PDB file of C-alpha atoms in Angstrom:
ATOM      1  CA  MET A   1      75.428  89.848  83.043  1.00 50.00           C
ATOM      2  CA  THR A   2      74.868  88.054  86.363  1.00 54.00           C
ATOM      3  CA  ARG A   3      71.459  86.825  87.566  1.00 55.00           C
ATOM      4  CA  ARG A   4      71.329  89.634  90.136  1.00 55.00           C
ATOM      5  CA  THR A   5      72.212  92.325  87.598  1.00 53.00           C
ATOM      6  CA  LYS A   6      69.819  90.898  85.006  1.00 54.00           C
ATOM      7  CA  ALA A   7      66.980  91.106  87.522  1.00 59.00           C
ATOM      8  CA  LEU A   8      67.661  94.843  87.850  1.00 59.00           C
ATOM      9  CA  VAL A   9      67.339  95.574  84.119  1.00 57.00           C
ATOM     10  CA  PRO A  10      63.878  96.603  82.778  1.00 61.00           C
ATOM     11  CA  GLU A  11      62.097  94.336  80.277  1.00 61.00           C
ATOM     12  CA  PRO A  12      61.966  95.560  76.637  1.00 59.00           C
ATOM     13  CA  VAL A  13      58.592  96.763  75.295  1.00 63.00           C
ATOM     14  CA  GLY A  14      59.283  97.508  71.642  1.00 64.00           C
ATOM     15  CA  VAL A  15      60.720  99.797  68.951  1.00 72.00           C
ATOM     16  CA  LYS A  16      58.798 102.871  67.815  1.00 82.00           C
ATOM     17  CA  THR A  17      59.105 106.467  66.633  1.00 88.00           C
ATOM     18  CA  LEU A  18      58.219 109.310  69.005  1.00 91.00           C
ATOM     19  CA  ARG A  19      57.939 113.051  68.589  1.00 93.00           C
ATOM     20  CA  THR A  20      61.145 114.664  69.803  1.00 93.00           C
ATOM     21  CA  ASN A  21      59.230 116.915  72.206  1.00 92.00           C
ATOM     22  CA  GLN A  22      57.641 113.882  73.880  1.00 92.00           C
ATOM     23  CA  LEU A  23      60.951 112.961  75.542  1.00 93.00           C
ATOM     24  CA  GLN A  24      62.507 114.234  78.754  1.00 91.00           C
ATOM     25  CA  PRO A  25      66.032 113.773  80.162  1.00 89.00           C
ATOM     26  CA  ASN A  26      66.533 111.234  82.904  1.00 86.00           C
ATOM     27  CA  PRO A  27      67.067 112.865  86.336  1.00 82.00           C
ATOM     28  CA  HIS A  28      69.147 109.822  87.335  1.00 78.00           C
ATOM     29  CA  ASN A  29      71.522 109.910  84.387  1.00 75.00           C
ATOM     30  CA  PRO A  30      75.014 109.354  85.856  1.00 68.00           C
ATOM     31  CA  ARG A  31      76.298 111.601  83.086  1.00 70.00           C
ATOM     32  CA  MET A  32      75.591 115.250  83.911  1.00 69.00           C
ATOM     33  CA  LEU A  33      78.185 117.074  81.784  1.00 71.00           C
ATOM     34  CA  PHE A  34      77.876 117.546  78.029  1.00 74.00           C
ATOM     35  CA  ASP A  35      80.809 119.511  76.650  1.00 74.00           C
ATOM     36  CA  LYS A  36      80.232 121.736  73.623  1.00 77.00           C
ATOM     37  CA  ALA A  37      82.970 120.520  71.261  1.00 76.00           C
ATOM     38  CA  PRO A  38      82.009 116.796  71.077  1.00 75.00           C
ATOM     39  CA  MET A  39      78.318 117.756  71.060  1.00 81.00           C
ATOM     40  CA  LYS A  40      78.890 119.950  67.992  1.00 83.00           C
ATOM     41  CA  THR A  41      80.480 117.003  66.182  1.00 82.00           C
ATOM     42  CA  LEU A  42      77.493 114.770  66.996  1.00 84.00           C
ATOM     43  CA  GLN A  43      75.049 117.523  66.059  1.00 86.00           C
ATOM     44  CA  ASP A  44      76.670 117.910  62.629  1.00 86.00           C
ATOM     45  CA  SER A  45      76.457 114.138  62.077  1.00 82.00           C
ATOM     46  CA  ILE A  46      72.784 113.948  63.066  1.00 86.00           C
ATOM     47  CA  GLY A  47      72.048 116.966  60.899  1.00 84.00           C
ATOM     48  CA  GLN A  48      73.445 115.098  57.895  1.00 82.00           C
ATOM     49  CA  VAL A  49      72.221 111.509  58.386  1.00 81.00           C
ATOM     50  CA  GLY A  50      69.712 111.646  61.265  1.00 84.00           C
ATOM     51  CA  ILE A  51      69.732 109.273  64.285  1.00 85.00           C
ATOM     52  CA  LEU A  52      70.903 105.799  63.227  1.00 81.00           C
ATOM     53  CA  VAL A  53      70.903 104.161  66.682  1.00 83.00           C
ATOM     54  CA  PRO A  54      67.515 104.351  68.493  1.00 89.00           C
ATOM     55  CA  LEU A  55      67.353 105.931  71.925  1.00 91.00           C
ATOM     56  CA  THR A  56      66.286 103.784  74.891  1.00 89.00           C
ATOM     57  CA  VAL A  57      63.287 105.190  76.786  1.00 91.00           C
ATOM     58  CA  TYR A  58      60.586 104.262  79.269  1.00 91.00           C
ATOM     59  CA  GLN A  59      57.147 105.766  79.845  1.00 92.00           C
ATOM     60  CA  ARG A  60      56.585 107.168  83.330  1.00 90.00           C
ATOM     61  CA  ARG A  61      53.254 105.937  84.725  1.00 89.00           C
ATOM     62  CA  SER A  62      52.574 109.070  86.784  1.00 88.00           C
ATOM     63  CA  ASP A  63      52.398 111.518  83.849  1.00 89.00           C
ATOM     64  CA  ARG A  64      52.828 109.293  80.735  1.00 90.00           C
ATOM     65  CA  GLN A  65      56.029 111.177  79.823  1.00 91.00           C
ATOM     66  CA  PHE A  66      58.768 109.292  77.963  1.00 93.00           C
ATOM     67  CA  ILE A  67      62.077 109.412  79.868  1.00 93.00           C
ATOM     68  CA  ILE A  68      65.463 108.758  78.261  1.00 91.00           C
ATOM     69  CA  LEU A  69      67.567 105.882  79.580  1.00 87.00           C
ATOM     70  CA  ASP A  70      70.175 106.035  76.820  1.00 85.00           C
ATOM     71  CA  GLY A  71      70.685 108.683  74.138  1.00 87.00           C
ATOM     72  CA  GLN A  72      70.400 112.053  75.870  1.00 87.00           C
ATOM     73  CA  ARG A  73      73.180 113.493  73.699  1.00 87.00           C
ATOM     74  CA  ARG A  74      71.408 112.339  70.531  1.00 91.00           C
ATOM     75  CA  TRP A  75      68.135 113.818  71.798  1.00 91.00           C
ATOM     76  CA  ILE A  76      69.737 117.210  72.594  1.00 91.00           C
ATOM     77  CA  CYS A  77      71.258 117.315  69.114  1.00 92.00           C
ATOM     78  CA  ALA A  78      67.976 116.229  67.497  1.00 92.00           C
ATOM     79  CA  GLN A  79      66.279 119.245  69.088  1.00 92.00           C
ATOM     80  CA  LYS A  80      69.019 121.588  67.899  1.00 90.00           C
ATOM     81  CA  VAL A  81      68.815 120.429  64.268  1.00 90.00           C
ATOM     82  CA  GLY A  82      65.008 120.366  64.383  1.00 91.00           C
ATOM     83  CA  LEU A  83      64.270 116.648  63.919  1.00 91.00           C
ATOM     84  CA  PRO A  84      60.487 116.257  64.487  1.00 92.00           C
ATOM     85  CA  THR A  85      60.755 112.585  65.529  1.00 92.00           C
ATOM     86  CA  VAL A  86      63.371 110.194  66.906  1.00 91.00           C
ATOM     87  CA  PRO A  87      63.576 106.359  66.835  1.00 91.00           C
ATOM     88  CA  VAL A  88      63.384 104.710  70.264  1.00 92.00           C
ATOM     89  CA  ASN A  89      63.532 101.315  71.979  1.00 89.00           C
ATOM     90  CA  GLN A  90      60.962 101.390  74.773  1.00 90.00           C
ATOM     91  CA  VAL A  91      61.443  99.368  77.949  1.00 87.00           C
ATOM     92  CA  ALA A  92      59.259  98.962  81.030  1.00 88.00           C
ATOM     93  CA  GLU A  93      59.470 101.695  83.656  1.00 89.00           C
ATOM     94  CA  PRO A  94      62.311 100.868  86.057  1.00 88.00           C
ATOM     95  CA  ASN A  95      62.461 101.634  89.765  1.00 87.00           C
ATOM     96  CA  LEU A  96      65.204 103.953  91.029  1.00 87.00           C
ATOM     97  CA  VAL A  97      67.830 101.237  91.434  1.00 86.00           C
ATOM     98  CA  GLN A  98      66.946  99.618  88.089  1.00 84.00           C
ATOM     99  CA  ASN A  99      67.116 103.031  86.449  1.00 83.00           C
ATOM    100  CA  ILE A 100      70.659 103.787  87.627  1.00 84.00           C
ATOM    101  CA  VAL A 101      71.923 100.223  87.170  1.00 83.00           C
ATOM    102  CA  THR A 102      70.518 100.116  83.633  1.00 79.00           C
ATOM    103  CA  MET A 103      72.269 103.326  82.680  1.00 76.00           C
ATOM    104  CA  PHE A 104      75.547 102.053  84.106  1.00 78.00           C
ATOM    105  CA  GLN A 105      75.154  98.778  82.218  1.00 74.00           C
ATOM    106  CA  ILE A 106      74.284 100.556  78.965  1.00 70.00           C
ATOM    107  CA  HIS A 107      77.223 102.901  79.067  1.00 65.00           C
ATOM    108  CA  LYS A 108      79.886 100.914  81.006  1.00 62.00           C
ATOM    109  CA  LEU A 109      81.446 104.282  81.858  1.00 52.00           C
ATOM    110  CA  ARG A 110      82.416 105.630  78.458  1.00 58.00           C
ATOM    111  CA  LYS A 111      85.786 107.297  78.282  1.00 55.00           C
ATOM    112  CA  ASP A 112      84.404 110.795  77.817  1.00 58.00           C
ATOM    113  CA  TRP A 113      82.350 110.622  81.019  1.00 68.00           C
ATOM    114  CA  GLU A 114      83.545 112.702  83.934  1.00 77.00           C
ATOM    115  CA  LEU A 115      83.945 110.600  87.076  1.00 88.00           C
ATOM    116  CA  MET A 116      82.221 112.848  89.654  1.00 91.00           C
ATOM    117  CA  PRO A 117      78.694 112.534  88.184  1.00 87.00           C
ATOM    118  CA  THR A 118      79.221 108.779  88.084  1.00 87.00           C
ATOM    119  CA  ALA A 119      80.291 108.829  91.731  1.00 92.00           C
ATOM    120  CA  LEU A 120      77.122 110.657  92.747  1.00 91.00           C
ATOM    121  CA  LYS A 121      74.905 108.002  91.148  1.00 86.00           C
ATOM    122  CA  LEU A 122      77.028 105.261  92.664  1.00 90.00           C
ATOM    123  CA  GLU A 123      76.377 106.893  96.036  1.00 92.00           C
ATOM    124  CA  VAL A 124      72.620 106.528  95.444  1.00 89.00           C
ATOM    125  CA  LEU A 125      73.072 102.798  94.804  1.00 88.00           C
ATOM    126  CA  ILE A 126      75.238 102.408  97.904  1.00 92.00           C
ATOM    127  CA  THR A 127      72.532 104.086 100.000  1.00 91.00           C
ATOM    128  CA  LYS A 128      69.550 102.301  98.458  1.00 87.00           C
ATOM    129  CA  LEU A 129      71.108  98.842  98.432  1.00 86.00           C
ATOM    130  CA  GLN A 130      73.200  99.266 101.602  1.00 88.00           C
ATOM    131  CA  GLU A 131      76.002  97.747  99.558  1.00 85.00           C
ATOM    132  CA  LYS A 132      79.556  98.852 100.415  1.00 84.00           C
ATOM    133  CA  SER A 133      81.619  96.116  98.780  1.00 90.00           C
ATOM    134  CA  ASP A 134      83.646  97.494  95.852  1.00 90.00           C
ATOM    135  CA  ARG A 135      83.569  94.095  94.162  1.00 88.00           C
ATOM    136  CA  LYS A 136      79.785  93.745  94.378  1.00 88.00           C
ATOM    137  CA  LEU A 137      79.211  97.332  93.241  1.00 89.00           C
ATOM    138  CA  ALA A 138      81.512  96.720  90.279  1.00 87.00           C
ATOM    139  CA  GLU A 139      79.576  93.578  89.355  1.00 83.00           C
ATOM    140  CA  LEU A 140      76.280  95.424  89.644  1.00 83.00           C
ATOM    141  CA  THR A 141      77.228  98.444  87.544  1.00 83.00           C
ATOM    142  CA  GLY A 142      79.693  96.946  85.084  1.00 79.00           C
ATOM    143  CA  LEU A 143      82.399  99.349  86.282  1.00 83.00           C
ATOM    144  CA  ASP A 144      85.937  98.196  87.042  1.00 84.00           C
ATOM    145  CA  ILE A 145      86.628  97.750  90.759  1.00 88.00           C
ATOM    146  CA  ALA A 146      89.334 100.413  90.418  1.00 88.00           C
ATOM    147  CA  VAL A 147      86.727 102.867  89.082  1.00 88.00           C
ATOM    148  CA  VAL A 148      84.410 102.115  92.013  1.00 92.00           C
ATOM    149  CA  THR A 149      87.296 102.769  94.400  1.00 93.00           C
ATOM    150  CA  ARG A 150      88.099 106.058  92.665  1.00 93.00           C
ATOM    151  CA  CYS A 151      84.438 107.101  92.858  1.00 94.00           C
ATOM    152  CA  LYS A 152      84.380 106.412  96.590  1.00 95.00           C
ATOM    153  CA  LYS A 153      87.427 108.627  97.047  1.00 95.00           C
ATOM    154  CA  LEU A 154      85.620 111.485  95.276  1.00 96.00           C
ATOM    155  CA  LEU A 155      82.567 111.013  97.491  1.00 96.00           C
ATOM    156  CA  SER A 156      84.757 111.638 100.552  1.00 95.00           C
ATOM    157  CA  TYR A 157      85.163 115.289  99.498  1.00 96.00           C
ATOM    158  CA  SER A 158      82.749 118.027 100.561  1.00 94.00           C
ATOM    159  CA  LYS A 159      80.151 119.478  98.186  1.00 94.00           C
ATOM    160  CA  GLU A 160      82.363 122.536  97.686  1.00 95.00           C
ATOM    161  CA  PHE A 161      84.989 120.415  95.944  1.00 96.00           C
ATOM    162  CA  GLN A 162      82.529 118.069  94.241  1.00 95.00           C
ATOM    163  CA  ASP A 163      80.990 121.154  92.610  1.00 94.00           C
ATOM    164  CA  LEU A 164      84.402 122.097  91.183  1.00 95.00           C
ATOM    165  CA  MET A 165      84.386 118.773  89.329  1.00 94.00           C
ATOM    166  CA  LEU A 166      80.869 119.454  88.011  1.00 91.00           C
ATOM    167  CA  ASP A 167      81.457 122.900  86.515  1.00 90.00           C
ATOM    168  CA  PRO A 168      79.694 123.007  83.121  1.00 85.00           C
ATOM    169  CA  ASP A 169      82.654 124.927  81.648  1.00 86.00           C
ATOM    170  CA  PRO A 170      85.476 122.441  80.872  1.00 84.00           C
ATOM    171  CA  GLU A 171      88.003 125.279  81.222  1.00 86.00           C
ATOM    172  CA  LYS A 172      86.950 125.934  84.826  1.00 90.00           C
ATOM    173  CA  ARG A 173      86.262 122.319  85.792  1.00 91.00           C
ATOM    174  CA  VAL A 174      88.801 120.688  88.139  1.00 94.00           C
ATOM    175  CA  LYS A 175      89.599 117.186  86.944  1.00 92.00           C
ATOM    176  CA  ALA A 176      88.729 114.312  89.244  1.00 94.00           C
ATOM    177  CA  ASP A 177      92.318 113.071  88.960  1.00 94.00           C
ATOM    178  CA  PHE A 178      93.468 116.007  91.105  1.00 96.00           C
ATOM    179  CA  PHE A 179      91.301 114.890  94.030  1.00 97.00           C
ATOM    180  CA  ILE A 180      92.026 111.186  93.518  1.00 96.00           C
ATOM    181  CA  GLU A 181      95.797 111.773  93.590  1.00 95.00           C
ATOM    182  CA  LEU A 182      95.462 114.129  96.583  1.00 96.00           C
ATOM    183  CA  PHE A 183      93.419 111.576  98.567  1.00 96.00           C
ATOM    184  CA  PRO A 184      96.360 109.489  99.943  1.00 95.00           C
ATOM    185  CA  VAL A 185      98.120 112.679 101.064  1.00 95.00           C
ATOM    186  CA  LEU A 186      95.059 113.915 102.954  1.00 95.00           C
ATOM    187  CA  HIS A 187      94.747 110.540 104.660  1.00 93.00           C
ATOM    188  CA  ASP A 188      98.407 110.271 105.635  1.00 94.00           C
ATOM    189  CA  ARG A 189      98.694 110.047 109.416  1.00 90.00           C
ATOM    190  CA  VAL A 190     100.943 113.124 109.664  1.00 89.00           C
ATOM    191  CA  VAL A 191      98.652 115.242 107.516  1.00 92.00           C
ATOM    192  CA  LYS A 192      95.450 114.079 109.213  1.00 88.00           C
ATOM    193  CA  LYS A 193      96.883 115.078 112.573  1.00 85.00           C
ATOM    194  CA  MET A 194      97.595 118.573 111.208  1.00 80.00           C
ATOM    195  CA  SER A 195      94.108 119.070 109.751  1.00 73.00           C
ATOM    196  CA  GLN A 196      91.870 117.383 112.319  1.00 69.00           C
ATOM    197  CA  ARG A 197      89.044 119.935 112.186  1.00 71.00           C
ATOM    198  CA  SER A 198      88.609 120.222 108.421  1.00 80.00           C
ATOM    199  CA  GLN A 199      90.439 119.236 105.279  1.00 87.00           C
ATOM    200  CA  GLY A 200      88.901 122.168 103.396  1.00 92.00           C
ATOM    201  CA  PRO A 201      91.658 124.761 103.974  1.00 93.00           C
ATOM    202  CA  LEU A 202      94.380 122.257 103.062  1.00 94.00           C
ATOM    203  CA  VAL A 203      92.592 121.183  99.866  1.00 95.00           C
ATOM    204  CA  ARG A 204      92.247 124.851  98.835  1.00 96.00           C
ATOM    205  CA  LYS A 205      95.978 125.388  99.401  1.00 95.00           C
ATOM    206  CA  MET A 206      96.819 122.364  97.274  1.00 96.00           C
ATOM    207  CA  LEU A 207      94.489 123.637  94.554  1.00 96.00           C
ATOM    208  CA  ALA A 208      96.303 126.976  94.610  1.00 96.00           C
ATOM    209  CA  LYS A 209      99.664 125.216  94.330  1.00 96.00           C
ATOM    210  CA  HIS A 210      98.376 123.305  91.313  1.00 96.00           C
ATOM    211  CA  GLN A 211      96.503 126.088  89.526  1.00 94.00           C
ATOM    212  CA  SER A 212      98.987 128.947  90.037  1.00 94.00           C
ATOM    213  CA  THR A 213     101.626 129.442  87.340  1.00 92.00           C
ATOM    214  CA  GLU A 214     104.144 129.768  90.189  1.00 92.00           C
ATOM    215  CA  GLY A 215     102.745 126.766  92.050  1.00 93.00           C
ATOM    216  CA  GLY A 216     104.876 123.884  93.270  1.00 94.00           C
ATOM    217  CA  ILE A 217     102.440 121.195  92.104  1.00 95.00           C
ATOM    218  CA  ARG A 218     102.986 121.021  88.351  1.00 93.00           C
ATOM    219  CA  ALA A 219     101.220 117.691  87.770  1.00 94.00           C
ATOM    220  CA  VAL A 220      98.685 115.815  89.882  1.00 95.00           C
ATOM    221  CA  THR A 221     101.108 112.885  90.029  1.00 93.00           C
ATOM    222  CA  ASP A 222     103.358 115.125  92.164  1.00 95.00           C
ATOM    223  CA  PHE A 223     101.113 114.102  95.058  1.00 96.00           C
ATOM    224  CA  ARG A 224     102.626 110.610  94.791  1.00 93.00           C
ATOM    225  CA  LYS A 225     106.029 112.144  95.578  1.00 92.00           C
ATOM    226  CA  VAL A 226     104.483 114.034  98.498  1.00 95.00           C
ATOM    227  CA  LYS A 227     102.989 110.826  99.868  1.00 94.00           C
ATOM    228  CA  GLN A 228     106.287 108.992  99.401  1.00 89.00           C
ATOM    229  CA  HIS A 229     108.268 111.651 101.285  1.00 91.00           C
ATOM    230  CA  LEU A 230     105.716 111.631 104.118  1.00 93.00           C
ATOM    231  CA  ALA A 231     105.838 107.849 104.433  1.00 89.00           C
ATOM    232  CA  ASN A 232     109.638 107.677 104.277  1.00 87.00           C
ATOM    233  CA  ALA A 233     110.050 110.359 106.947  1.00 88.00           C
ATOM    234  CA  ARG A 234     107.575 108.622 109.234  1.00 87.00           C
ATOM    235  CA  LYS A 235     109.328 105.279 108.841  1.00 83.00           C
ATOM    236  CA  ALA A 236     112.657 106.978 109.628  1.00 82.00           C
ATOM    237  CA  GLY A 237     111.217 108.466 112.834  1.00 85.00           C
ATOM    238  CA  LYS A 238     111.331 112.026 111.473  1.00 88.00           C
ATOM    239  CA  VAL A 239     107.696 112.882 112.181  1.00 91.00           C
ATOM    240  CA  SER A 240     108.252 116.315 113.739  1.00 92.00           C
ATOM    241  CA  VAL A 241     110.624 117.323 110.920  1.00 92.00           C
ATOM    242  CA  ILE A 242     108.289 116.238 108.128  1.00 93.00           C
ATOM    243  CA  ALA A 243     105.290 117.849 109.869  1.00 93.00           C
ATOM    244  CA  ARG A 244     107.130 121.176 109.908  1.00 94.00           C
ATOM    245  CA  ARG A 245     108.262 120.767 106.302  1.00 95.00           C
ATOM    246  CA  PHE A 246     104.753 119.857 105.157  1.00 95.00           C
ATOM    247  CA  LYS A 247     103.264 122.899 106.888  1.00 94.00           C
ATOM    248  CA  GLU A 248     105.759 125.117 105.040  1.00 96.00           C
ATOM    249  CA  PHE A 249     105.017 123.252 101.792  1.00 96.00           C
ATOM    250  CA  ALA A 250     101.293 123.891 102.190  1.00 95.00           C
ATOM    251  CA  GLU A 251     101.645 127.549 103.163  1.00 94.00           C
ATOM    252  CA  LYS A 252     104.057 128.603 100.393  1.00 96.00           C
ATOM    253  CA  VAL A 253     102.496 128.136  96.990  1.00 96.00           C
ATOM    254  CA  GLU A 254     105.841 128.001  95.170  1.00 96.00           C
ATOM    255  CA  LEU A 255     107.360 125.112  97.167  1.00 96.00           C
ATOM    256  CA  SER A 256     107.574 121.793  95.299  1.00 95.00           C
ATOM    257  CA  PRO A 257     107.504 118.238  96.729  1.00 95.00           C
ATOM    258  CA  ASP A 258     111.326 118.395  96.860  1.00 93.00           C
ATOM    259  CA  HIS A 259     110.917 120.596  99.953  1.00 95.00           C
ATOM    260  CA  LEU A 260     109.744 117.451 101.749  1.00 93.00           C
ATOM    261  CA  VAL A 261     112.919 115.479 101.042  1.00 88.00           C
ATOM    262  CA  ILE A 262     114.723 114.573 104.257  1.00 85.00           C
ATOM    263  CA  PRO A 263     118.165 113.141 103.422  1.00 78.00           C
ATOM    264  CA  ALA A 264     118.080 110.544 106.198  1.00 68.00           C
ATOM    265  CA  ALA A 265     114.762 109.257 104.898  1.00 66.00           C
ATOM    266  CA  ASN A 266     115.343 109.616 101.171  1.00 67.00           C
ATOM    267  CA  VAL A 267     114.949 106.406  99.216  1.00 69.00           C
ATOM    268  CA  SER A 268     115.457 107.953  95.795  1.00 66.00           C
ATOM    269  CA  ALA A 269     118.871 106.329  95.391  1.00 61.00           C
ATOM    270  CA  GLN A 270     117.468 102.903  96.198  1.00 73.00           C
ATOM    271  CA  ALA A 271     114.568 103.565  93.844  1.00 78.00           C
ATOM    272  CA  ARG A 272     116.946 104.424  90.993  1.00 73.00           C
ATOM    273  CA  SER A 273     118.942 101.257  91.621  1.00 80.00           C
ATOM    274  CA  LEU A 274     115.805  99.115  91.644  1.00 88.00           C
ATOM    275  CA  HIS A 275     114.556 100.884  88.531  1.00 89.00           C
ATOM    276  CA  GLY A 276     117.697  99.834  86.686  1.00 88.00           C
ATOM    277  CA  LYS A 277     117.283  96.220  87.775  1.00 91.00           C
ATOM    278  CA  VAL A 278     113.647  96.176  86.692  1.00 93.00           C
ATOM    279  CA  GLU A 279     114.566  97.540  83.273  1.00 92.00           C
ATOM    280  CA  LYS A 280     117.199  94.814  82.796  1.00 92.00           C
ATOM    281  CA  LEU A 281     114.723  92.093  83.804  1.00 93.00           C
ATOM    282  CA  GLN A 282     112.077  93.532  81.481  1.00 93.00           C
ATOM    283  CA  GLU A 283     114.599  93.574  78.634  1.00 91.00           C
ATOM    284  CA  ALA A 284     115.535  89.924  79.295  1.00 92.00           C
ATOM    285  CA  LEU A 285     111.903  88.795  79.399  1.00 93.00           C
ATOM    286  CA  ALA A 286     110.976  90.770  76.281  1.00 91.00           C
ATOM    287  CA  GLY A 287     113.724  88.993  74.361  1.00 91.00           C
ATOM    288  CA  LEU A 288     112.927  85.520  75.729  1.00 90.00           C
ATOM    289  CA  ASP A 289     112.399  82.727  73.179  1.00 89.00           C
ATOM    290  CA  VAL A 290     109.342  81.325  74.957  1.00 89.00           C
ATOM    291  CA  GLU A 291     109.149  78.064  73.007  1.00 87.00           C
ATOM    292  CA  ALA A 292     112.792  77.266  73.814  1.00 86.00           C
ATOM    293  CA  TYR A 293     112.083  77.555  77.563  1.00 88.00           C
ATOM    294  CA  VAL A 294     108.539  76.152  77.651  1.00 85.00           C
ATOM    295  CA  GLY A 295     109.600  73.111  79.744  1.00 87.00           C
ATOM    296  CA  GLU A 296     111.495  75.112  82.384  1.00 88.00           C
ATOM    297  CA  GLU A 297     108.868  74.856  85.116  1.00 91.00           C
ATOM    298  CA  ALA A 298     111.011  76.539  87.761  1.00 91.00           C
ATOM    299  CA  LEU A 299     111.473  79.577  85.500  1.00 92.00           C
ATOM    300  CA  TRP A 300     107.748  79.937  84.751  1.00 93.00           C
ATOM    301  CA  GLY A 301     106.877  79.429  88.396  1.00 93.00           C
ATOM    302  CA  ALA A 302     109.267  82.224  89.342  1.00 93.00           C
ATOM    303  CA  ILE A 303     107.784  84.518  86.675  1.00 94.00           C
ATOM    304  CA  GLU A 304     104.244  83.792  87.895  1.00 93.00           C
ATOM    305  CA  SER A 305     105.323  84.565  91.443  1.00 93.00           C
ATOM    306  CA  LEU A 306     106.957  87.772  90.228  1.00 93.00           C
ATOM    307  CA  LEU A 307     103.743  88.762  88.448  1.00 92.00           C
ATOM    308  CA  ARG A 308     101.734  88.290  91.642  1.00 91.00           C
ATOM    309  CA  THR A 309     104.235  90.391  93.560  1.00 93.00           C
ATOM    310  CA  VAL A 310     104.197  93.124  90.921  1.00 91.00           C
ATOM    311  CA  ARG A 311     100.394  93.289  90.959  1.00 88.00           C
ATOM    312  CA  LYS A 312     100.365  93.432  94.758  1.00 88.00           C
ATOM    313  CA  CYS A 313     102.890  96.293  94.775  1.00 88.00           C
ATOM    314  CA  LEU A 314     100.928  98.173  92.086  1.00 87.00           C
ATOM    315  CA  ALA A 315      97.706  97.780  94.047  1.00 83.00           C
ATOM    316  CA  VAL A 316      99.292  99.066  97.268  1.00 82.00           C
ATOM    317  CA  ALA A 317     100.729 102.021  95.326  1.00 80.00           C
ATOM    318  CA  GLY A 318      97.262 102.803  93.942  1.00 75.00           C
ATOM    319  CA  ARG A 319      98.289 101.975  90.363  1.00 78.00           C
ATOM    320  CA  ARG A 320      96.092 100.173  87.862  1.00 71.00           C
ATOM    321  CA  THR A 321      96.791  96.448  87.664  1.00 67.00           C
ATOM    322  CA  ASN A 322      94.626  95.356  84.730  1.00 64.00           C
ATOM    323  CA  GLU A 323      96.546  96.951  81.859  1.00 57.00           C
TER     324      GLU A 323
END
């Protein structure tokens, strides 16, 4: 934890036991969605052995209520199984920024968190701190820079679409990945020119193509193909052709990204050739006897240079580079 982040974390007060009905949920909890299935599993566990890890709470000066910083799921389950008291770690009351930063630092964005609620709390920090740097926001919250970037993409959508990602019913909820993958398409120069007034109608059409059984978008990663075809056509000087094709693609729910392929601009053949070369290089490196080549400085220098190039290409393509 950096000095700046540490200064934003409330001081501990002590461990105690509180009546379950003395606690209230935190209105600034970045996690807003609690799906039934995992909650039932936790509820069964708490019903059998109680709460083993104390909740983290603070006492609000204005009304003396205890507010949960960490452990809202445990508290909900404790109420359902009828636990009269819960163990807690009490900390000093935080201000708004401390509150949100603390919750980010406690949870470090657990895997079962949906991204949109996290994005909304990140937006509060951006506004309060006037901090726009992805790197500094990542340092402050403990999130990966890539996660901060993804959150910012979600915040670019209107409330109509943010609400789709916040639906309490997991069956109706639209995954954040759909909007993150769609983002580069919406911001392509050709597409932006076609939807200058509002992106709303185009987003709805893409949703229909993805959600319909007859739709041409079978997986959210199909938007990468769409973006590739748009970029290739533009580089080949086929802007008017690709604009017409994209309009047809958007209007007809059944059309797939293949409708955007323009032979003169197609790089699929080159991509397949490069793919084969990459596989051969990967195979050679995987089978390398490292100790036998440890003194070959030119080789290792070339591999390090290759690694930098690969990471740069992955970053430009919007792929994760830290795995």
